[in-house]
XYZ file of C-alpha atoms in Angstrom:
303
model
C -3.210 45.663 -83.056
C -0.492 45.825 -85.594
C -0.310 42.098 -85.737
C 1.955 42.262 -88.702
C 4.506 44.310 -86.905
C 4.176 43.219 -83.309
C 5.150 39.924 -81.560
C 4.254 38.929 -78.142
C 6.255 36.296 -76.210
C 7.492 35.293 -72.742
C 10.588 33.680 -71.281
C 10.952 31.538 -68.210
C 13.391 32.843 -65.667
C 15.700 30.745 -63.547
C 13.235 30.493 -60.630
C 10.427 29.444 -62.812
C 8.716 32.856 -63.112
C 7.565 34.095 -66.545
C 8.569 37.417 -68.036
C 6.395 38.707 -70.838
C 7.260 41.130 -73.575
C 6.114 42.420 -76.934
C 8.169 43.676 -79.883
C 7.151 46.881 -81.739
C 8.854 48.432 -84.755
C 11.677 47.105 -86.849
C 12.090 43.424 -85.830
C 15.738 43.544 -86.716
C 16.399 47.153 -85.733
C 18.411 48.691 -82.889
C 17.146 47.077 -79.690
C 15.664 49.190 -76.943
C 13.945 47.881 -73.790
C 10.807 49.678 -72.851
C 9.775 49.733 -69.198
C 6.204 50.648 -68.502
C 4.779 52.704 -65.652
C 2.134 52.353 -63.023
C -0.993 50.354 -63.868
C 0.213 49.622 -67.333
C 1.731 46.758 -69.375
C 3.974 45.940 -72.394
C 1.130 47.340 -74.593
C 1.838 50.831 -73.285
C 4.573 51.038 -76.004
C 1.897 50.279 -78.685
C -0.064 53.518 -78.162
C 2.687 55.941 -76.920
C 5.157 55.321 -79.779
C 4.531 55.182 -83.411
C 5.382 51.947 -85.301
C 5.907 54.006 -88.380
C 8.590 56.042 -86.651
C 10.186 52.932 -85.148
C 10.449 51.311 -88.561
C 11.738 54.522 -90.201
C 14.391 54.940 -87.583
C 15.247 51.303 -87.487
C 14.446 50.751 -83.821
C 13.142 47.499 -82.203
C 11.195 48.438 -79.109
C 11.083 45.478 -76.793
C 8.396 46.315 -74.217
C 8.639 44.236 -71.029
C 5.808 43.434 -68.543
C 7.025 44.253 -65.030
C 6.163 41.604 -62.346
C 2.462 41.265 -61.716
C 1.456 42.986 -64.925
C 0.410 41.406 -68.232
C 2.219 38.119 -68.777
C 4.879 38.556 -66.041
C 4.611 36.465 -62.847
C 4.305 38.632 -59.671
C 7.441 38.848 -57.472
C 6.221 40.149 -54.155
C 8.752 42.041 -52.092
C 11.277 42.214 -54.881
C 13.124 45.475 -55.648
C 14.523 47.258 -58.570
C 17.761 45.329 -58.541
C 15.796 42.124 -58.829
C 14.089 43.377 -61.909
C 17.476 44.376 -63.404
C 18.553 40.683 -62.997
C 15.406 39.564 -64.740
C 15.913 42.055 -67.548
C 19.494 40.963 -67.990
C 18.255 37.393 -68.355
C 15.842 38.449 -71.059
C 18.645 40.186 -73.076
C 20.732 36.993 -72.670
C 17.973 34.795 -73.978
C 17.356 37.204 -76.876
C 21.064 37.264 -77.701
C 21.399 41.044 -77.178
C 24.720 42.403 -76.069
C 23.898 46.093 -76.246
C 20.501 47.806 -75.633
C 19.082 51.250 -75.047
C 16.500 51.592 -72.345
C 13.318 53.742 -71.904
C 11.780 54.020 -68.494
C 8.319 55.657 -68.235
C 6.928 57.096 -64.981
C 7.292 54.302 -62.463
C 9.496 52.405 -64.891
C 12.227 54.847 -64.030
C 13.632 52.946 -61.053
C 13.931 49.529 -62.803
C 15.384 51.187 -65.800
C 17.980 52.976 -63.933
C 18.757 49.845 -61.872
C 19.554 47.930 -65.018
C 21.802 50.802 -66.221
C 23.623 51.059 -62.844
C 24.230 47.301 -62.544
C 24.973 46.405 -66.158
C 26.836 49.445 -67.684
C 28.422 47.202 -70.375
C 24.897 46.237 -71.542
C 23.112 49.512 -71.602
C 24.157 52.213 -74.139
C 21.828 54.904 -72.873
C 18.710 55.375 -70.800
C 15.825 57.700 -71.442
C 13.494 58.487 -68.566
C 10.040 59.997 -69.451
C 8.179 61.656 -66.648
C 10.016 59.292 -64.277
C 9.424 58.885 -60.513
C 12.699 59.676 -58.702
C 13.821 58.278 -55.306
C 12.596 59.903 -52.183
C 13.946 59.812 -48.628
C 12.241 57.588 -46.135
C 10.796 60.428 -44.163
C 10.625 63.035 -46.807
C 7.425 65.004 -46.972
C 6.100 65.576 -50.516
C 2.908 65.155 -52.443
C 1.922 65.240 -56.196
C -0.515 67.956 -57.283
C -3.151 65.297 -58.171
C -5.400 64.819 -55.110
C -6.259 61.234 -56.119
C -2.516 60.306 -56.486
C -1.776 62.077 -53.178
C -4.363 59.946 -51.460
C -2.932 56.744 -52.849
C 0.568 57.752 -51.656
C -0.783 58.492 -48.159
C -2.272 55.043 -48.001
C 1.029 53.527 -49.226
C 2.737 55.124 -46.212
C 0.155 54.694 -43.601
C -2.369 51.951 -44.504
C -0.904 49.527 -47.111
C -3.604 46.948 -46.327
C -6.235 49.487 -47.438
C -4.183 50.447 -50.435
C -4.139 46.835 -51.677
C -7.920 46.622 -51.368
C -8.447 49.942 -53.197
C -6.061 48.925 -56.018
C -7.762 45.565 -56.326
C -11.153 47.325 -56.659
C -9.743 49.804 -59.170
C -8.220 46.929 -61.307
C -11.516 45.020 -61.308
C -13.476 48.165 -62.321
C -10.953 49.024 -65.137
C -10.995 45.398 -66.430
C -14.745 45.365 -66.617
C -14.820 48.647 -68.413
C -12.178 47.540 -70.911
C -14.413 44.609 -71.800
C -17.463 46.858 -72.337
C -17.971 50.094 -74.198
C -14.395 51.154 -74.868
C -15.521 54.617 -76.075
C -17.015 55.357 -72.654
C -13.889 54.134 -70.931
C -11.679 56.487 -73.016
C -14.084 59.276 -72.455
C -14.067 58.782 -68.736
C -10.247 58.765 -68.676
C -10.180 61.944 -70.784
C -12.502 63.744 -68.412
C -10.063 63.121 -65.599
C -7.029 64.575 -67.387
C -5.758 68.115 -67.064
C -5.785 70.122 -70.183
C -2.259 69.718 -71.226
C -2.257 65.893 -70.780
C -5.667 65.654 -72.463
C -4.317 67.185 -75.642
C -1.355 64.779 -75.883
C -3.394 61.740 -74.895
C -5.935 62.576 -77.560
C -3.158 62.971 -80.200
C -1.656 59.649 -79.307
C -4.944 57.759 -79.434
C -5.909 59.350 -82.679
C -2.844 57.882 -84.434
C -4.866 55.805 -86.875
C -1.837 54.383 -88.666
C -0.703 53.048 -85.248
C -4.155 51.617 -84.343
C -3.442 53.286 -81.066
C -6.951 52.984 -79.502
C -6.872 49.232 -79.748
C -3.376 49.165 -78.215
C -4.540 51.422 -75.376
C -7.453 49.111 -74.569
C -5.093 46.146 -74.670
C -2.862 47.967 -72.252
C -5.727 48.564 -69.831
C -6.760 44.890 -70.047
C -3.301 43.523 -69.509
C -2.440 45.851 -66.749
C -5.501 44.699 -64.768
C -5.971 41.018 -65.413
C -3.691 39.918 -62.537
C -5.589 42.210 -60.127
C -4.280 45.289 -58.375
C -1.445 43.859 -56.205
C 1.266 45.082 -58.592
C -0.146 48.613 -58.478
C 0.110 48.618 -54.585
C 3.583 47.033 -54.835
C 4.672 49.906 -57.163
C 3.843 52.593 -54.628
C 5.263 50.731 -51.705
C 8.480 49.967 -53.633
C 9.166 53.688 -54.374
C 8.915 54.386 -50.588
C 11.784 51.994 -49.875
C 15.498 52.371 -50.643
C 16.300 51.587 -54.255
C 19.405 49.523 -53.462
C 21.626 51.883 -55.433
C 22.171 55.605 -55.844
C 21.603 57.572 -59.043
C 25.248 58.664 -58.781
C 26.035 55.041 -59.563
C 24.528 55.293 -63.001
C 27.656 55.723 -65.193
C 25.960 55.770 -68.531
C 24.238 58.556 -70.491
C 20.736 59.309 -69.088
C 18.367 61.604 -70.901
C 15.603 62.844 -68.734
C 12.364 64.395 -69.971
C 9.786 65.854 -67.671
C 6.737 68.124 -67.820
C 7.043 71.389 -66.009
C 3.367 71.037 -64.782
C 3.448 67.291 -64.067
C 0.646 66.639 -61.549
C 1.856 63.141 -60.655
C 5.614 63.563 -60.195
C 6.690 66.902 -58.715
C 9.083 68.891 -60.812
C 11.377 69.461 -57.812
C 11.953 65.723 -57.414
C 12.764 65.421 -61.140
C 15.274 68.298 -61.035
C 16.991 66.720 -58.044
C 17.225 63.351 -59.877
C 18.767 65.184 -62.872
C 21.341 66.759 -60.634
C 22.460 63.352 -59.260
C 23.060 61.636 -62.624
C 26.756 61.936 -63.491
C 26.083 61.660 -67.253
C 22.623 63.004 -67.263
C 20.991 65.575 -69.595
C 17.501 67.002 -68.939
C 14.788 68.574 -70.921
C 12.018 70.173 -68.801
C 9.230 70.900 -71.223
C 5.800 72.546 -71.074
C 3.015 70.154 -70.056
C 2.040 67.507 -67.653
C 2.778 63.845 -67.147
C 2.388 63.079 -70.819
C 4.554 66.071 -71.978
C 7.470 63.970 -73.092
C 5.393 61.976 -75.596
C 4.943 65.223 -77.568
C 8.630 64.730 -78.484
C 8.492 61.003 -79.121
C 9.908 61.233 -82.614
C 12.866 63.195 -81.376
C 13.402 60.666 -78.594
C 13.380 57.641 -81.006
C 15.669 59.529 -83.472
C 18.213 60.101 -80.698
C 18.147 56.495 -79.672
C 18.681 55.436 -83.276
C 21.635 57.848 -83.665
C 23.606 56.763 -80.528
């Protein structure tokens, strides 16, 4: 899995928890923290972004495991501001005084929290298909029926959600250790057309060994069980601890116009609340922004 260009490490935080991360691209390039989404891990960066592009643009992508995923110790009940403190500790230990940030899907809240609380550290933030804040009693639902069901459980039956996420994680972990072709095929059959096209293009990047990185991502996202998945959903139903208007650094928001997981109306509202935000609403679904991944990396390299 690009062993020659990828390093995996972890740090120990002040309270004894571990925080795992992997480095992709140019090992001495411009640093950019990558914050993965729901049911994912540091290895998400290995199949969604091209190592060749990262090297060509001189970008070092530092992909962090959020709590309860991959190598990072769980931190039950913690919020986005707690993650921002952890990420700041990581940049301190790595000797980084300026970083760009990418937040994918449910990595949006943590990414924006770091930007809001550490404006001197973060140069810019890029949000890809990001989940915005929602009001406590706000009624909304994604177009995906399966996702809508999970969100209903998060609101009404969190105990059942935890069981379901645990069962899902166990099933995916078993599948990732078996016939990986069957696993990828099953995932592809569940994707809408627009997302299937981009997902297939990403995984067929032979130079990036993307299929191996994707399987590693599935394994790492599940090996601690499904508690982190349930925590993700519950966390987005609570107040963030800060307001998007507090984010006083440039934020570049990319979102698919037909995103079945994160309603476009929520993404537009988030864009309107970011004081230094720019937005690109592009054709496609939840993976739509990755069709523009070279442009995204080029912009980070130029800033």
